[in-house]
CSV table of C-alpha atoms in Angstrom, one decimal:
chain,number,residue,atom,x,y,z
A,11,UNK,CA,133.6,181.0,402.9
A,12,UNK,CA,130.7,179.5,404.7
A,13,UNK,CA,128.9,175.7,405.0
A,14,UNK,CA,127.1,176.0,401.9
A,15,UNK,CA,129.4,176.9,400.0
A,16,UNK,CA,131.8,174.0,401.5
A,17,UNK,CA,129.0,170.8,401.7
A,18,UNK,CA,128.9,173.0,398.0
A,19,UNK,CA,132.4,172.4,396.7
A,20,UNK,CA,133.2,168.5,398.5
A,21,UNK,CA,130.2,167.1,397.1
A,22,UNK,CA,130.7,168.3,393.5
A,23,UNK,CA,134.4,169.0,393.6
A,24,UNK,CA,135.5,166.2,396.1
A,25,UNK,CA,133.4,163.6,395.4
A,26,UNK,CA,133.5,163.0,392.1
A,27,UNK,CA,137.8,163.4,391.9
A,28,UNK,CA,136.9,160.3,395.2
A,29,UNK,CA,135.2,157.9,392.7
A,30,UNK,CA,137.5,158.7,389.9
A,31,UNK,CA,140.1,158.2,392.2
A,32,UNK,CA,138.8,155.2,394.0
A,33,UNK,CA,141.2,155.3,396.7
A,34,UNK,CA,142.4,151.7,398.9
A,35,UNK,CA,142.6,153.6,402.1
A,36,UNK,CA,142.2,157.4,403.0
A,37,UNK,CA,143.9,159.4,405.5
A,38,UNK,CA,142.6,162.2,407.5
A,39,UNK,CA,145.0,165.1,408.4
A,40,UNK,CA,141.6,166.1,410.4
A,41,UNK,CA,142.2,170.0,411.0
A,42,UNK,CA,139.9,172.0,412.6
A,43,UNK,CA,140.9,175.5,412.4
A,44,UNK,CA,138.0,175.9,409.6
A,45,UNK,CA,135.8,176.2,412.2
A,46,UNK,CA,133.6,179.3,413.4
A,47,UNK,CA,135.5,180.3,416.1
A,48,UNK,CA,138.8,179.5,415.1
A,49,UNK,CA,140.8,182.9,414.6
A,50,UNK,CA,142.4,180.8,411.6
A,51,UNK,CA,140.9,180.1,408.1
A,52,UNK,CA,137.9,182.2,408.8
A,53,UNK,CA,135.5,179.3,406.6
A,54,UNK,CA,132.8,180.0,409.4
A,55,UNK,CA,132.4,175.5,410.3
A,56,UNK,CA,130.5,174.3,412.8
A,57,UNK,CA,130.7,171.1,415.0
A,58,UNK,CA,128.1,169.3,413.4
A,59,UNK,CA,129.6,170.2,409.7
A,60,UNK,CA,132.8,168.1,410.4
A,61,UNK,CA,130.6,164.8,411.6
A,62,UNK,CA,128.8,165.9,408.2
A,63,UNK,CA,132.8,165.8,406.3
A,64,UNK,CA,133.6,162.7,408.6
A,65,UNK,CA,130.3,160.8,407.3
A,66,UNK,CA,130.6,161.8,404.2
A,67,UNK,CA,134.4,160.2,403.4
A,68,UNK,CA,133.5,157.0,405.6
A,69,UNK,CA,130.8,156.5,403.0
A,70,UNK,CA,133.2,157.2,400.0
A,71,UNK,CA,136.0,154.8,401.9
A,72,UNK,CA,132.9,151.6,402.5
A,73,UNK,CA,132.6,152.4,399.1
A,74,UNK,CA,136.2,152.2,397.2
A,75,UNK,CA,138.5,151.1,400.1
A,76,UNK,CA,137.1,148.7,402.2
A,77,UNK,CA,136.5,151.4,405.4
A,78,UNK,CA,139.9,151.6,405.8
A,79,UNK,CA,140.7,155.5,407.5
A,80,UNK,CA,143.3,156.9,409.3
A,81,UNK,CA,142.7,160.1,410.8
A,82,UNK,CA,145.4,162.4,412.7
A,83,UNK,CA,145.0,165.4,414.1
A,84,UNK,CA,146.3,168.1,412.7
A,85,UNK,CA,145.6,171.3,414.8
A,86,UNK,CA,143.3,174.0,415.8
A,87,UNK,CA,143.7,176.8,417.3
A,88,UNK,CA,140.8,177.5,419.3
A,89,UNK,CA,140.9,174.9,422.0
A,90,UNK,CA,137.2,174.1,423.2
A,91,UNK,CA,136.3,174.4,419.6
A,92,UNK,CA,138.9,172.1,417.8
A,93,UNK,CA,138.0,169.5,421.3
A,94,UNK,CA,134.1,169.7,420.0
A,95,UNK,CA,135.1,169.8,416.8
A,96,UNK,CA,137.7,166.4,417.3
A,97,UNK,CA,134.6,164.6,419.3
A,98,UNK,CA,132.2,165.2,416.4
A,99,UNK,CA,134.9,163.8,413.7
A,100,UNK,CA,135.3,161.3,416.2
A,101,UNK,CA,131.5,160.0,416.6
A,102,UNK,CA,130.9,160.3,413.2
A,103,UNK,CA,133.9,157.7,413.0
A,104,UNK,CA,132.4,155.6,414.7
Protein backbone atom coordinates (compact mmCIF):
# COMPACT_ATOMS: atom_id res chain seq x y z
CA UNK A 1 0.00 0.00 0.00
CA UNK A 2 0.94 3.61 -0.16
CA UNK A 3 -0.24 7.03 0.90
CA UNK A 4 -3.06 7.33 -1.63
CA UNK A 5 -4.45 3.89 -0.89
CA UNK A 6 -4.20 4.48 2.84
CA UNK A 7 -6.07 7.78 2.71
CA UNK A 8 -8.71 6.28 0.43
CA UNK A 9 -9.31 3.36 2.81
CA UNK A 10 -9.35 5.73 5.76
CA UNK A 11 -12.03 7.91 4.15
CA UNK A 12 -14.11 5.11 2.65
CA UNK A 13 -13.95 2.53 5.43
CA UNK A 14 -12.96 4.21 8.67
CA UNK A 15 -15.08 7.37 8.41
CA UNK A 16 -18.40 5.61 7.77
CA UNK A 17 -17.70 3.16 10.62
CA UNK A 18 -16.91 6.00 13.03
CA UNK A 19 -19.95 7.99 11.99
CA UNK A 20 -22.16 4.94 12.46
CA UNK A 21 -20.62 4.11 15.85
CA UNK A 22 -20.66 7.73 17.13
CA UNK A 23 -17.92 7.32 19.74
CA UNK A 24 -18.13 9.20 23.03
CA UNK A 25 -14.33 9.32 23.25
CA UNK A 26 -11.57 8.37 20.82
CA UNK A 27 -8.44 6.56 21.93
CA UNK A 28 -5.54 6.74 19.49
CA UNK A 29 -2.89 4.09 19.80
CA UNK A 30 -0.34 6.24 18.00
CA UNK A 31 2.07 3.93 16.25
CA UNK A 32 4.37 5.26 13.57
CA UNK A 33 5.74 2.05 12.08
CA UNK A 34 3.80 2.71 8.85
CA UNK A 35 6.21 5.59 8.12
CA UNK A 36 8.13 5.38 4.85
CA UNK A 37 11.46 5.28 6.72
CA UNK A 38 10.37 2.60 9.17
CA UNK A 39 11.63 -0.92 8.40
CA UNK A 40 8.49 -2.73 9.57
CA UNK A 41 5.19 -2.09 7.80
CA UNK A 42 6.24 -0.91 4.31
CA UNK A 43 3.22 1.41 4.06
CA UNK A 44 5.25 4.47 3.03
CA UNK A 45 3.35 7.10 5.02
CA UNK A 46 4.94 10.52 5.59
CA UNK A 47 4.76 12.98 8.47
CA UNK A 48 2.02 14.92 6.70
CA UNK A 49 -0.05 11.73 6.46
CA UNK A 50 0.02 11.40 10.23
CA UNK A 51 -1.01 15.05 10.57
CA UNK A 52 -3.84 14.51 8.06
CA UNK A 53 -5.00 11.38 9.86
CA UNK A 54 -4.93 13.13 13.24
CA UNK A 55 -6.88 16.12 11.90
CA UNK A 56 -9.39 13.69 10.43
CA UNK A 57 -9.82 11.92 13.77
CA UNK A 58 -10.00 15.26 15.58
CA UNK A 59 -12.89 16.27 13.31
CA UNK A 60 -14.75 13.06 14.20
CA UNK A 61 -14.05 13.64 17.90
CA UNK A 62 -15.46 17.16 17.66
CA UNK A 63 -18.51 15.85 15.83
CA UNK A 64 -19.36 12.91 18.10
CA UNK A 65 -17.21 12.97 21.25
CA UNK A 66 -17.17 16.62 22.35
CA UNK A 67 -13.54 16.74 21.20
CA UNK A 68 -12.42 14.05 23.64
CA UNK A 69 -9.29 12.27 22.43
CA UNK A 70 -6.69 10.26 24.28
CA UNK A 71 -3.49 9.57 22.39
CA UNK A 72 -0.84 7.16 23.58
CA UNK A 73 2.50 6.52 21.89
CA UNK A 74 2.61 2.96 20.63
CA UNK A 75 5.82 2.75 18.67
CA UNK A 76 7.89 3.08 15.58
CA UNK A 77 11.30 1.62 14.86
CA UNK A 78 13.12 4.35 12.97
CA UNK A 79 13.85 6.88 15.70
CA UNK A 80 14.12 9.96 13.47
CA UNK A 81 10.90 9.09 11.64
CA UNK A 82 9.20 8.29 14.94
CA UNK A 83 10.14 11.69 16.38
CA UNK A 84 9.09 13.63 13.29
CA UNK A 85 5.79 11.78 12.84
CA UNK A 86 4.97 12.08 16.55
CA UNK A 87 5.57 15.85 16.35
CA UNK A 88 3.25 16.07 13.33
CA UNK A 89 0.62 14.11 15.25
CA UNK A 90 0.90 16.30 18.36
CA UNK A 91 0.83 19.54 16.35
CA UNK A 92 -2.35 18.37 14.61
CA UNK A 93 -3.91 17.58 18.01
CA UNK A 94 -3.22 21.13 19.16
